[in-house]
mmCIF file of C-alpha atoms in Angstrom:
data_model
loop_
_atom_site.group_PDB
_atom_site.id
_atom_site.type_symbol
_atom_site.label_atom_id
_atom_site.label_comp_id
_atom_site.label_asym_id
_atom_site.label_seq_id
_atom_site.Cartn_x
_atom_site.Cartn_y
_atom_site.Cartn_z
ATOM 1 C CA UNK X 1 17.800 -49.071 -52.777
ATOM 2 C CA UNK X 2 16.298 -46.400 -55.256
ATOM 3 C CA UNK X 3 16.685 -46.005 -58.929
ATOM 4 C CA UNK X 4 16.466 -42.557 -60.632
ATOM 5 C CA UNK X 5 14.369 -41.277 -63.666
ATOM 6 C CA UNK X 6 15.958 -38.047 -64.808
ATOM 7 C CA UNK X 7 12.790 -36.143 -67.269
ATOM 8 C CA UNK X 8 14.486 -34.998 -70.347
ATOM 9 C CA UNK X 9 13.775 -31.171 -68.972
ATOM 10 C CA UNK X 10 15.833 -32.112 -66.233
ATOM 11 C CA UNK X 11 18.736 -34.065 -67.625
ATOM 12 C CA UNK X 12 18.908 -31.280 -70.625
ATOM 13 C CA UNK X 13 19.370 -28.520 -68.123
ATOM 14 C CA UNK X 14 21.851 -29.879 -66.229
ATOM 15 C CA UNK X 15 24.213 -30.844 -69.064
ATOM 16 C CA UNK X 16 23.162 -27.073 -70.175
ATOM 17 C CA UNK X 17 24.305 -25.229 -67.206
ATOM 18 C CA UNK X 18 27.770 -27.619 -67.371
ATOM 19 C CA UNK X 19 28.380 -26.731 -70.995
ATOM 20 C CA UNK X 20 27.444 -22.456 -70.668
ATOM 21 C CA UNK X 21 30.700 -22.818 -68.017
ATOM 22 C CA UNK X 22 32.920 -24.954 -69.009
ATOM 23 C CA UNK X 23 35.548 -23.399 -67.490
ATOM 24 C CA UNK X 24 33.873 -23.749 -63.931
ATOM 25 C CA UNK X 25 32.270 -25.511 -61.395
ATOM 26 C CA UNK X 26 28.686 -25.885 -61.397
ATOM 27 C CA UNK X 27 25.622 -27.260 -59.168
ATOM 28 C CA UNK X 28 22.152 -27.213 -58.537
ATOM 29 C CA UNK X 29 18.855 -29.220 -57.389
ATOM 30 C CA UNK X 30 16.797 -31.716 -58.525
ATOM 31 C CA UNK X 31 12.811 -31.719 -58.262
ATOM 32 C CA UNK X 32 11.310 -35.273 -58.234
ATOM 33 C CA UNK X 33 7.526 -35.943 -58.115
ATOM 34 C CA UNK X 34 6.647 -36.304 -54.362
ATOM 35 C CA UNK X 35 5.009 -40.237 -55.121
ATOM 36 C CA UNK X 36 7.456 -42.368 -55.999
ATOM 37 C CA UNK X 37 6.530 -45.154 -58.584
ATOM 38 C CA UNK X 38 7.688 -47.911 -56.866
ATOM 39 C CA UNK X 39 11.268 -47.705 -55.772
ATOM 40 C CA UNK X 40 11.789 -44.894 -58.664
ATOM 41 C CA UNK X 41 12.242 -41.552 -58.092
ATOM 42 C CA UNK X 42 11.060 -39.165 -60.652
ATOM 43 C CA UNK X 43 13.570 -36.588 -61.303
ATOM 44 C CA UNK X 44 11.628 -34.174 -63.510
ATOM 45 C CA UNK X 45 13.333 -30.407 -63.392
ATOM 46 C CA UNK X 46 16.299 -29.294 -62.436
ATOM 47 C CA UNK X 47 16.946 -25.804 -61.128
ATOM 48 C CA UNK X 48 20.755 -24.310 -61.976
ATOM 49 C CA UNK X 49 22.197 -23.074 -58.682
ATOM 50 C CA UNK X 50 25.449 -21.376 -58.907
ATOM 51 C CA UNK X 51 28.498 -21.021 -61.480
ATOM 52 C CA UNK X 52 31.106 -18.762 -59.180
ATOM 53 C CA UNK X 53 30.457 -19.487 -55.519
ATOM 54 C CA UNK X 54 29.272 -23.106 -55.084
ATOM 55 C CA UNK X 55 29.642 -23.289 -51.114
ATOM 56 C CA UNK X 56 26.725 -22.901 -48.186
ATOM 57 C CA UNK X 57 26.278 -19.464 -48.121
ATOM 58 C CA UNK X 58 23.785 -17.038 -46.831
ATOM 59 C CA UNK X 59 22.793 -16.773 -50.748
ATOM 60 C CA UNK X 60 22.383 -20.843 -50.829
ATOM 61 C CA UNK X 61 20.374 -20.539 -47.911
ATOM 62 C CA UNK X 62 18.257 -18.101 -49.687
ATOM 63 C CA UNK X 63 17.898 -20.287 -53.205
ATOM 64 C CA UNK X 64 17.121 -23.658 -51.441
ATOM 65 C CA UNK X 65 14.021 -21.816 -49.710
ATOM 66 C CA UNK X 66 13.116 -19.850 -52.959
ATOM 67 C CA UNK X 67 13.387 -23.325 -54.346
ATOM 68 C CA UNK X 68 11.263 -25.348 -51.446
ATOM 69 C CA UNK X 69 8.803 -22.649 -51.714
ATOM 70 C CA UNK X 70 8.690 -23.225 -55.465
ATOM 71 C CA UNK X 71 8.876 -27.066 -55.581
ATOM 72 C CA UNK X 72 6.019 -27.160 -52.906
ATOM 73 C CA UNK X 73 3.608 -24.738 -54.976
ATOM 74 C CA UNK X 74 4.373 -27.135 -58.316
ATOM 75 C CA UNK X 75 3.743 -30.272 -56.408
ATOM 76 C CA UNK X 76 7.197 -31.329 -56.178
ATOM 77 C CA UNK X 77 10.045 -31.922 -53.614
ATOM 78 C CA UNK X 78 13.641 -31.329 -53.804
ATOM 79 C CA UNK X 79 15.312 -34.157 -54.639
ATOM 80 C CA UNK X 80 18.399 -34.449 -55.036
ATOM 81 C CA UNK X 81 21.608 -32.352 -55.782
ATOM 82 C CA UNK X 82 23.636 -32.252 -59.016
ATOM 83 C CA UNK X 83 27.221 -30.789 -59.924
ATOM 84 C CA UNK X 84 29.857 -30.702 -62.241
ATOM 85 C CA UNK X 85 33.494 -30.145 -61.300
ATOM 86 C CA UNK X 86 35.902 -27.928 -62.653
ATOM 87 C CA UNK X 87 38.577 -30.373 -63.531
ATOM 88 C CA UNK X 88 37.742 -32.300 -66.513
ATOM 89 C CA UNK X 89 39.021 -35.167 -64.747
ATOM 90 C CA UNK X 90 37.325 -34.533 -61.183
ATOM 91 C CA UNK X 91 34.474 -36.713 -61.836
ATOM 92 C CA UNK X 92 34.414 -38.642 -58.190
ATOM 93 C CA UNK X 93 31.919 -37.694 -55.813
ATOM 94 C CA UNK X 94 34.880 -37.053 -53.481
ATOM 95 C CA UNK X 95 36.013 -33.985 -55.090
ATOM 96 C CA UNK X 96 32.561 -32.457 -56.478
ATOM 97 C CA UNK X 97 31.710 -28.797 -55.175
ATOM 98 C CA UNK X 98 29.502 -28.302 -52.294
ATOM 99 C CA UNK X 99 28.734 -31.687 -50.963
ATOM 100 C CA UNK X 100 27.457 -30.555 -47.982
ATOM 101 C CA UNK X 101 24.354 -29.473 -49.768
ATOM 102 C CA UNK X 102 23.605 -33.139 -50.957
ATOM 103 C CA UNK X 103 23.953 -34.175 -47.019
ATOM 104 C CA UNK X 104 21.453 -31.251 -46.256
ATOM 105 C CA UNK X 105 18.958 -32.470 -48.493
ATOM 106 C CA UNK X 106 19.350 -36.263 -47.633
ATOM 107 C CA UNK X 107 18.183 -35.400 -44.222
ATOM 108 C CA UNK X 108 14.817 -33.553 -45.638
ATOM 109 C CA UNK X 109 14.719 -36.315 -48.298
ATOM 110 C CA UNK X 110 16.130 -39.730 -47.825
ATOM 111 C CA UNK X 111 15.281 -41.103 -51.104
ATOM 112 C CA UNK X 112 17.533 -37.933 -52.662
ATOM 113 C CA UNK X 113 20.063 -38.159 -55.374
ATOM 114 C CA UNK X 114 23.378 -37.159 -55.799
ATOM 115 C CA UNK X 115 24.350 -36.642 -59.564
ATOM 116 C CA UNK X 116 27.796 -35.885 -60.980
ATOM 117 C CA UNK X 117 28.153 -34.536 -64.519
ATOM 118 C CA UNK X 118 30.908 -36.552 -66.373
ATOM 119 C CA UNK X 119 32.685 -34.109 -68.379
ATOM 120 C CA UNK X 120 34.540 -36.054 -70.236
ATOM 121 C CA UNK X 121 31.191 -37.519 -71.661
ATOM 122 C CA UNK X 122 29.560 -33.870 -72.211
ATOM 123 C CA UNK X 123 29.943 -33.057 -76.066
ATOM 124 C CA UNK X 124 28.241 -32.046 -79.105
ATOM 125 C CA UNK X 125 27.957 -35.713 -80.439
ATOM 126 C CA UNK X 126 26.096 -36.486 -76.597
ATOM 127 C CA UNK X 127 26.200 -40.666 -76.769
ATOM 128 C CA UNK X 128 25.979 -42.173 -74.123
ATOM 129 C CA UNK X 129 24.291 -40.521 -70.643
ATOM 130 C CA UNK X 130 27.022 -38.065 -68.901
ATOM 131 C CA UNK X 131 26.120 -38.680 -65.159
ATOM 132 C CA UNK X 132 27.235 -40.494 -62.087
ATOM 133 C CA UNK X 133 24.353 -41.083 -59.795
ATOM 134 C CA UNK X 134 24.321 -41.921 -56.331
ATOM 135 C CA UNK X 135 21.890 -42.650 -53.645
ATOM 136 C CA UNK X 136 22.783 -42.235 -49.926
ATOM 137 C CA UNK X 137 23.264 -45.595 -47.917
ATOM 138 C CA UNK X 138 22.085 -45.394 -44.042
ATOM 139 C CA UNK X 139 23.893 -48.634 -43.436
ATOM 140 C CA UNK X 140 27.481 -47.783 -44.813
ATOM 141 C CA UNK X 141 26.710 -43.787 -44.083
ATOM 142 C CA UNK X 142 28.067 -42.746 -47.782
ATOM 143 C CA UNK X 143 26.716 -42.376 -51.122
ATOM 144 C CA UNK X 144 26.886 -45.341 -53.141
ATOM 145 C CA UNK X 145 26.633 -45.411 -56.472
ATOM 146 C CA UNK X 146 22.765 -46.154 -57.612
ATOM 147 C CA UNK X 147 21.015 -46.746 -60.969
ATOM 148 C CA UNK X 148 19.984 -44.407 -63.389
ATOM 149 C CA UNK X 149 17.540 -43.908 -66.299
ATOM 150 C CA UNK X 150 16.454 -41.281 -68.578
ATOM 151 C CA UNK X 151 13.329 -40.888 -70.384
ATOM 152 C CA UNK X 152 13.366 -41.836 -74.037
ATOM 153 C CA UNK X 153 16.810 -42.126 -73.860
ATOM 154 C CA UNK X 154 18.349 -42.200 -77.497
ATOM 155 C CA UNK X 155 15.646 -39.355 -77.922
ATOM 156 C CA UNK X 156 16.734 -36.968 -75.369
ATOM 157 C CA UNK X 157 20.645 -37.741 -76.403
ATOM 158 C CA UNK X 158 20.190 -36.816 -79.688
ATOM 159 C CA UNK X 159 18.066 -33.484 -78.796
ATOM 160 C CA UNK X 160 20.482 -32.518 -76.257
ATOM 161 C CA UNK X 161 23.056 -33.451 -79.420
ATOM 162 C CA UNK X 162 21.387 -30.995 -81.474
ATOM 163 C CA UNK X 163 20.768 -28.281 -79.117
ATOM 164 C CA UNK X 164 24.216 -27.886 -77.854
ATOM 165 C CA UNK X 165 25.168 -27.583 -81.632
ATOM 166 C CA UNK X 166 22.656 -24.515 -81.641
ATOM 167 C CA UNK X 167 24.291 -23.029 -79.236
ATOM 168 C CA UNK X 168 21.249 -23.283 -76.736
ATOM 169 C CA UNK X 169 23.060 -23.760 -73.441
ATOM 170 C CA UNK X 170 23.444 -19.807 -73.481
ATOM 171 C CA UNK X 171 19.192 -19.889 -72.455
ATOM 172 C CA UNK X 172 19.775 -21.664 -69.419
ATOM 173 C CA UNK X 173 19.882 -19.059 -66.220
ATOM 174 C CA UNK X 174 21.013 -20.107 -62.761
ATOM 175 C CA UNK X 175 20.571 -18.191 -59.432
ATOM 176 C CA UNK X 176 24.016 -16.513 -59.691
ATOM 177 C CA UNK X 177 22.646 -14.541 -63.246
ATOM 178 C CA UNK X 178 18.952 -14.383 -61.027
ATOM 179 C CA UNK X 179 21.048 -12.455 -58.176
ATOM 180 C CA UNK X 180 22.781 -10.369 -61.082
ATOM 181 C CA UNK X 181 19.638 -9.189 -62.469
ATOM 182 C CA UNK X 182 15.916 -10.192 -60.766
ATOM 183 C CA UNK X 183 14.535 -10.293 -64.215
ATOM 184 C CA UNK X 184 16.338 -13.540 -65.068
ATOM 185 C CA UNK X 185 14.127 -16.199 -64.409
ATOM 186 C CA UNK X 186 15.630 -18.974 -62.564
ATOM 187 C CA UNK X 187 13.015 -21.482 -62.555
ATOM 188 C CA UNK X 188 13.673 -21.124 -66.669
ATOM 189 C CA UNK X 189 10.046 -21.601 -67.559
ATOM 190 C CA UNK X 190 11.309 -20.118 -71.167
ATOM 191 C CA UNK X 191 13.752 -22.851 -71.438
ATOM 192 C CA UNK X 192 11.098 -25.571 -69.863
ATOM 193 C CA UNK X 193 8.373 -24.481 -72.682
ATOM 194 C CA UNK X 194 11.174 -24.920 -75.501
ATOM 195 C CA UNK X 195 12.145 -28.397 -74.179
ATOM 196 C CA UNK X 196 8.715 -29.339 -74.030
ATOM 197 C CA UNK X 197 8.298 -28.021 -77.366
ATOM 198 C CA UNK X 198 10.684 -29.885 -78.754
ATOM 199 C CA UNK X 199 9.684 -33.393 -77.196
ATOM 200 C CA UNK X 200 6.479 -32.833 -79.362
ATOM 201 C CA UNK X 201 8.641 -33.357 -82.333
ATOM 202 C CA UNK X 202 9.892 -37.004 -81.746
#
């Protein structure tokens, strides 16, 4: 079975796009390396989907090829899937929004991921990792729960810590403010630059 390495680009902008809506659901993709090191999959970007409708749509259809299109020019592959419920307490991979496109990139990608945001861990003091991840099991045809890591852990905690407390989550754009207005940049290179930035500090 796989294990997980969530970048701390990608784990930031997830926890991002949960806290800018905290009042709704939210999902979106993960972009691994295509190589694998070993059994680990590199998660390193995620790309903010949708905060108002989650489901497969014709617009979903569009993002995911935008997406491909853009993972395959960067070297990358899409991944995995990642969402965070609108019930605080709706943490279960059961009840998370939009399932079906996890399934849909399982069968494109059958290392993917499947990551639920914890909400009840996502704060401005940001201890301990807020994530369930899962991998999908061929024998028991389910997602099981898998292993997880992040990179520099206690380092990307405390920046995402800090961050929040600026008020930063507001930078992140998903493809619902991209199909509001074209100018916002969904693949957030702003946002990735800042991150990056940042790293350079600890």
């Amino acid at each position: 079975m796989c294990e997980y390495e969530f970048s701390e680009t990608a784990y930031t902008k997830i926890i991002f796009h949960a806290a800018k809506y905290p009042h709704q659901a939210v999902n979106g993709l993960l972009l691994a390396e295509k190589k694998t090191k070993g059994s680990i999959v590199q998660i390193t970007d995620a790309i903010p989907l949708f905060h108002q409708c989650l489901g497969v749509t014709p617009m979903a259809e569009i993002a995911l090829m935008q997406i491909d299109a853009y993972a395959e020019s960067a070297g990358l592959v899409i991944a995995g899937y990642y969402a965070a419920p609108e019930n605080f307490y709706d943490n279960q991979i059961e009840k998370a929004p939009a399932a079906k496109i996890a399934d849909k990139i399982q069968e494109n990608f059958k290392n993917a991921c499947f990551a639920i945001v914890d909400n009840k861990l996502v704060s401005l003091e940001h201890k301990r990792a807020a994530l369930q991840v899962y991998s999908y099991s061929s024998d028991s045809n389910r997602w099981s729960k898998a292993k997880y890591s992040l990179v520099n852990t206690s380092q990307t905690l405390e920046g995402v810590s800090l961050l929040l407390k600026r008020g930063a989550m507001r930078d992140v754009i998903d493809f619902d403010n991209h199909l509001d207005n074209p100018e916002n940049d969904w693949t957030n290179q702003f946002l990735n630059q800042s991150l990056k930035d940042l790293q350079k500090l600890y």
